[in-house]
Amino acid sequence: DTAVSQTPKYLVTQMGNDKSIKCEQNLGHDTMYWYKQDSKKFLKIMFSYNNKELIINETVPNRFSPKSPDKAHLNLHINSLELGDSAVYFCASSQRVSGYTFGSGTRLTVV
Amino acid sequence: SQQGEEDPQALSIQEGENATMNCSYKTSINNLQWYRQNSGRGLVHLILIRSNEREKHSGRLRVTLDTSKKSSSLLITASRAADTASYFCATVSPGETSGSRLTFGEGTQLTVNP
């Protein structure tokens, strides 16, 4: 199936831990993104990569670090997790001016 | 800051009725997109309308765009229970081609009662 797949789907962890979320797309898209959806369902962009190059870096704490080893993968590493990091994180990809394809999300709960 | 505001925040209708959701935005756009999100799932792209287009259709969906009023509407005709979901509008600013960001509205929760 052509898709954007992200793992894990659920992540429960303690404050202070470091965790990673992985994302892969097999659509051949050049651009990949990370979005954060808060408890009120508001979606906001965090990062955008085009052909492994960082294009967009919103006002996100330095504890969040994206890594794109190739244009089909964009991972998100989070250091020193805080309670406020609890949210659903979505990976997405797109090609030029087109609709995005979103992954199914990773629900992160920090306790 | 938030680009889009959607109206209404929640809409409850009976199966077979039409559902209309509105979206307003603040700045110039290259295009506007509508997405659906079922509970606990990812977003699904429904339709994209460019700034020089006024209306677009896809199946039971009809989208209009009025750039003078900075607003768009999504009409779902003959609604079904399976249309129950959150619907989001999102805009792309001019000049953003590669790495374009979507700026989302707050979303409308649509409930279609059988």
JSON list of N, CA, C and O in Angstrom, two decimals, chain A residues 1 5 14 16 18 21 23 38 51 60 62 67 70 74-75 77 82-84 87-88 96 99 101-103 105-107:
[
{"chain": "A", "resi": 1, "resn": "ASP", "atom": "N", "xyz": [0.85, -1.19, 0.00]},
{"chain": "A", "resi": 1, "resn": "ASP", "atom": "CA", "xyz": [0.00, 0.00, 0.00]},
{"chain": "A", "resi": 1, "resn": "ASP", "atom": "C", "xyz": [0.88, 1.25, 0.00]},
{"chain": "A", "resi": 1, "resn": "ASP", "atom": "O", "xyz": [1.87, 1.33, 0.71]},
{"chain": "A", "resi": 5, "resn": "SER", "atom": "N", "xyz": [3.61, 5.96, 6.85]},
{"chain": "A", "resi": 5, "resn": "SER", "atom": "CA", "xyz": [3.46, 5.13, 8.04]},
{"chain": "A", "resi": 5, "resn": "SER", "atom": "C", "xyz": [4.37, 5.64, 9.14]},
{"chain": "A", "resi": 5, "resn": "SER", "atom": "O", "xyz": [5.54, 5.96, 8.90]},
{"chain": "A", "resi": 14, "resn": "GLN", "atom": "N", "xyz": [7.58, 8.44, 30.85]},
{"chain": "A", "resi": 14, "resn": "GLN", "atom": "CA", "xyz": [7.70, 9.30, 32.02]},
{"chain": "A", "resi": 14, "resn": "GLN", "atom": "C", "xyz": [8.41, 10.60, 31.65]},
{"chain": "A", "resi": 14, "resn": "GLN", "atom": "O", "xyz": [9.21, 10.66, 30.69]},
{"chain": "A", "resi": 16, "resn": "GLY", "atom": "N", "xyz": [11.02, 13.41, 31.51]},
{"chain": "A", "resi": 16, "resn": "GLY", "atom": "CA", "xyz": [12.49, 13.36, 31.54]},
{"chain": "A", "resi": 16, "resn": "GLY", "atom": "C", "xyz": [13.08, 12.35, 30.58]},
{"chain": "A", "resi": 16, "resn": "GLY", "atom": "O", "xyz": [14.28, 12.41, 30.27]},
{"chain": "A", "resi": 18, "resn": "ASP", "atom": "N", "xyz": [13.77, 10.27, 26.96]},
{"chain": "A", "resi": 18, "resn": "ASP", "atom": "CA", "xyz": [13.99, 10.62, 25.55]},
{"chain": "A", "resi": 18, "resn": "ASP", "atom": "C", "xyz": [13.29, 9.57, 24.70]},
{"chain": "A", "resi": 18, "resn": "ASP", "atom": "O", "xyz": [13.41, 8.37, 24.97]},
{"chain": "A", "resi": 21, "resn": "ILE", "atom": "N", "xyz": [10.04, 9.02, 17.34]},
{"chain": "A", "resi": 21, "resn": "ILE", "atom": "CA", "xyz": [8.93, 8.59, 16.50]},
{"chain": "A", "resi": 21, "resn": "ILE", "atom": "C", "xyz": [9.49, 8.50, 15.08]},
{"chain": "A", "resi": 21, "resn": "ILE", "atom": "O", "xyz": [10.18, 9.41, 14.62]},
{"chain": "A", "resi": 23, "resn": "CYS", "atom": "N", "xyz": [8.99, 7.84, 10.87]},
{"chain": "A", "resi": 23, "resn": "CYS", "atom": "CA", "xyz": [8.05, 8.05, 9.79]},
{"chain": "A", "resi": 23, "resn": "CYS", "atom": "C", "xyz": [8.69, 7.69, 8.46]},
{"chain": "A", "resi": 23, "resn": "CYS", "atom": "O", "xyz": [9.85, 8.04, 8.20]},
{"chain": "A", "resi": 38, "resn": "ASP", "atom": "N", "xyz": [-2.99, 19.35, 19.32]},
{"chain": "A", "resi": 38, "resn": "ASP", "atom": "CA", "xyz": [-3.18, 19.43, 20.77]},
{"chain": "A", "resi": 38, "resn": "ASP", "atom": "C", "xyz": [-4.53, 18.86, 21.19]},
{"chain": "A", "resi": 38, "resn": "ASP", "atom": "O", "xyz": [-5.29, 18.34, 20.36]},
{"chain": "A", "resi": 51, "resn": "ASN", "atom": "N", "xyz": [13.65, 17.04, 0.32]},
{"chain": "A", "resi": 51, "resn": "ASN", "atom": "CA", "xyz": [14.83, 16.29, -0.13]},
{"chain": "A", "resi": 51, "resn": "ASN", "atom": "C", "xyz": [15.95, 16.30, 0.91]},
{"chain": "A", "resi": 51, "resn": "ASN", "atom": "O", "xyz": [17.09, 16.63, 0.61]},
{"chain": "A", "resi": 60, "resn": "VAL", "atom": "N", "xyz": [9.83, 25.73, 17.99]},
{"chain": "A", "resi": 60, "resn": "VAL", "atom": "CA", "xyz": [9.71, 24.47, 18.71]},
{"chain": "A", "resi": 60, "resn": "VAL", "atom": "C", "xyz": [10.92, 24.37, 19.65]},
{"chain": "A", "resi": 60, "resn": "VAL", "atom": "O", "xyz": [12.03, 24.72, 19.25]},
{"chain": "A", "resi": 62, "resn": "ASN", "atom": "N", "xyz": [14.21, 23.28, 21.56]},
{"chain": "A", "resi": 62, "resn": "ASN", "atom": "CA", "xyz": [15.37, 22.55, 21.05]},
{"chain": "A", "resi": 62, "resn": "ASN", "atom": "C", "xyz": [15.36, 21.08, 21.43]},
{"chain": "A", "resi": 62, "resn": "ASN", "atom": "O", "xyz": [16.14, 20.29, 20.87]},
{"chain": "A", "resi": 67, "resn": "LYS", "atom": "N", "xyz": [15.18, 14.33, 12.09]},
{"chain": "A", "resi": 67, "resn": "LYS", "atom": "CA", "xyz": [16.31, 13.80, 11.32]},
{"chain": "A", "resi": 67, "resn": "LYS", "atom": "C", "xyz": [15.76, 13.14, 10.07]},
{"chain": "A", "resi": 67, "resn": "LYS", "atom": "O", "xyz": [14.84, 12.32, 10.15]},
{"chain": "A", "resi": 70, "resn": "ASP", "atom": "N", "xyz": [17.04, 10.13, 4.52]},
{"chain": "A", "resi": 70, "resn": "ASP", "atom": "CA", "xyz": [16.80, 10.17, 3.08]},
{"chain": "A", "resi": 70, "resn": "ASP", "atom": "C", "xyz": [15.42, 10.75, 2.88]},
{"chain": "A", "resi": 70, "resn": "ASP", "atom": "O", "xyz": [14.67, 10.94, 3.84]},
{"chain": "A", "resi": 74, "resn": "LEU", "atom": "N", "xyz": [11.52, 10.59, 7.79]},
{"chain": "A", "resi": 74, "resn": "LEU", "atom": "CA", "xyz": [11.69, 11.77, 8.65]},
{"chain": "A", "resi": 74, "resn": "LEU", "atom": "C", "xyz": [11.32, 11.34, 10.06]},
{"chain": "A", "resi": 74, "resn": "LEU", "atom": "O", "xyz": [10.17, 11.05, 10.35]},
{"chain": "A", "resi": 75, "resn": "ASN", "atom": "N", "xyz": [12.33, 11.29, 10.91]},
{"chain": "A", "resi": 75, "resn": "ASN", "atom": "CA", "xyz": [12.12, 10.85, 12.29]},
{"chain": "A", "resi": 75, "resn": "ASN", "atom": "C", "xyz": [12.12, 12.06, 13.22]},
{"chain": "A", "resi": 75, "resn": "ASN", "atom": "O", "xyz": [12.67, 13.12, 12.89]},
{"chain": "A", "resi": 77, "resn": "HIS", "atom": "N", "xyz": [12.96, 13.07, 17.18]},
{"chain": "A", "resi": 77, "resn": "HIS", "atom": "CA", "xyz": [13.51, 12.68, 18.47]},
{"chain": "A", "resi": 77, "resn": "HIS", "atom": "C", "xyz": [13.18, 13.77, 19.48]},
{"chain": "A", "resi": 77, "resn": "HIS", "atom": "O", "xyz": [13.34, 14.96, 19.18]},
{"chain": "A", "resi": 82, "resn": "GLU", "atom": "N", "xyz": [8.42, 16.51, 28.60]},
{"chain": "A", "resi": 82, "resn": "GLU", "atom": "CA", "xyz": [7.67, 17.25, 29.60]},
{"chain": "A", "resi": 82, "resn": "GLU", "atom": "C", "xyz": [6.18, 16.93, 29.46]},
{"chain": "A", "resi": 82, "resn": "GLU", "atom": "O", "xyz": [5.73, 16.47, 28.39]},
{"chain": "A", "resi": 83, "resn": "LEU", "atom": "N", "xyz": [5.43, 17.21, 30.53]},
{"chain": "A", "resi": 83, "resn": "LEU", "atom": "CA", "xyz": [3.99, 16.92, 30.51]},
{"chain": "A", "resi": 83, "resn": "LEU", "atom": "C", "xyz": [3.31, 17.60, 29.32]},
{"chain": "A", "resi": 83, "resn": "LEU", "atom": "O", "xyz": [2.42, 17.05, 28.68]},
{"chain": "A", "resi": 84, "resn": "GLY", "atom": "N", "xyz": [3.74, 18.83, 29.02]},
{"chain": "A", "resi": 84, "resn": "GLY", "atom": "CA", "xyz": [3.13, 19.62, 27.95]},
{"chain": "A", "resi": 84, "resn": "GLY", "atom": "C", "xyz": [3.40, 19.08, 26.55]},
{"chain": "A", "resi": 84, "resn": "GLY", "atom": "O", "xyz": [2.81, 19.56, 25.58]},
{"chain": "A", "resi": 87, "resn": "ALA", "atom": "N", "xyz": [0.49, 14.99, 23.25]},
{"chain": "A", "resi": 87, "resn": "ALA", "atom": "CA", "xyz": [-0.27, 15.43, 22.07]},
{"chain": "A", "resi": 87, "resn": "ALA", "atom": "C", "xyz": [-0.26, 14.28, 21.08]},
{"chain": "A", "resi": 87, "resn": "ALA", "atom": "O", "xyz": [0.32, 13.22, 21.33]},
{"chain": "A", "resi": 88, "resn": "VAL", "atom": "N", "xyz": [-0.92, 14.52, 19.93]},
{"chain": "A", "resi": 88, "resn": "VAL", "atom": "CA", "xyz": [-0.81, 13.58, 18.82]},
{"chain": "A", "resi": 88, "resn": "VAL", "atom": "C", "xyz": [0.11, 14.20, 17.78]},
{"chain": "A", "resi": 88, "resn": "VAL", "atom": "O", "xyz": [-0.09, 15.35, 17.38]},
{"chain": "A", "resi": 96, "resn": "ARG", "atom": "N", "xyz": [5.08, 19.08, -4.36]},
{"chain": "A", "resi": 96, "resn": "ARG", "atom": "CA", "xyz": [4.77, 20.39, -4.95]},
{"chain": "A", "resi": 96, "resn": "ARG", "atom": "C", "xyz": [3.42, 20.89, -4.45]},
{"chain": "A", "resi": 96, "resn": "ARG", "atom": "O", "xyz": [3.12, 20.77, -3.28]},
{"chain": "A", "resi": 99, "resn": "GLY", "atom": "N", "xyz": [-2.30, 18.06, -2.31]},
{"chain": "A", "resi": 99, "resn": "GLY", "atom": "CA", "xyz": [-2.75, 17.74, -0.97]},
{"chain": "A", "resi": 99, "resn": "GLY", "atom": "C", "xyz": [-1.71, 16.91, -0.24]},
{"chain": "A", "resi": 99, "resn": "GLY", "atom": "O", "xyz": [-0.90, 16.21, -0.85]},
{"chain": "A", "resi": 101, "resn": "THR", "atom": "N", "xyz": [-0.49, 13.87, 2.31]},
{"chain": "A", "resi": 101, "resn": "THR", "atom": "CA", "xyz": [-0.88, 12.55, 2.80]},
{"chain": "A", "resi": 101, "resn": "THR", "atom": "C", "xyz": [-0.36, 12.44, 4.22]},
{"chain": "A", "resi": 101, "resn": "THR", "atom": "O", "xyz": [0.85, 12.60, 4.45]},
{"chain": "A", "resi": 102, "resn": "PHE", "atom": "N", "xyz": [-1.27, 12.21, 5.15]},
{"chain": "A", "resi": 102, "resn": "PHE", "atom": "CA", "xyz": [-0.90, 12.14, 6.56]},
{"chain": "A", "resi": 102, "resn": "PHE", "atom": "C", "xyz": [-0.76, 10.69, 7.02]},
{"chain": "A", "resi": 102, "resn": "PHE", "atom": "O", "xyz": [-1.45, 9.80, 6.54]},
{"chain": "A", "resi": 103, "resn": "GLY", "atom": "N", "xyz": [0.14, 10.50, 7.99]},
{"chain": "A", "resi": 103, "resn": "GLY", "atom": "CA", "xyz": [0.19, 9.24, 8.70]},
{"chain": "A", "resi": 103, "resn": "GLY", "atom": "C", "xyz": [-0.98, 9.17, 9.69]},
{"chain": "A", "resi": 103, "resn": "GLY", "atom": "O", "xyz": [-1.73, 10.14, 9.85]},
{"chain": "A", "resi": 105, "resn": "GLY", "atom": "N", "xyz": [-0.81, 8.99, 12.89]},
{"chain": "A", "resi": 105, "resn": "GLY", "atom": "CA", "xyz": [-0.57, 9.70, 14.14]},
{"chain": "A", "resi": 105, "resn": "GLY", "atom": "C", "xyz": [0.08, 8.85, 15.22]},
{"chain": "A", "resi": 105, "resn": "GLY", "atom": "O", "xyz": [-0.05, 7.63, 15.24]},
{"chain": "A", "resi": 106, "resn": "THR", "atom": "N", "xyz": [0.79, 9.53, 16.10]},
{"chain": "A", "resi": 106, "resn": "THR", "atom": "CA", "xyz": [1.37, 8.90, 17.29]},
{"chain": "A", "resi": 106, "resn": "THR", "atom": "C", "xyz": [0.86, 9.67, 18.49]},
{"chain": "A", "resi": 106, "resn": "THR", "atom": "O", "xyz": [1.10, 10.87, 18.62]},
{"chain": "A", "resi": 107, "resn": "ARG", "atom": "N", "xyz": [0.12, 8.97, 19.34]},
{"chain": "A", "resi": 107, "resn": "ARG", "atom": "CA", "xyz": [-0.42, 9.62, 20.55]},
{"chain": "A", "resi": 107, "resn": "ARG", "atom": "C", "xyz": [0.61, 9.49, 21.65]},
{"chain": "A", "resi": 107, "resn": "ARG", "atom": "O", "xyz": [0.86, 8.40, 22.16]}
]
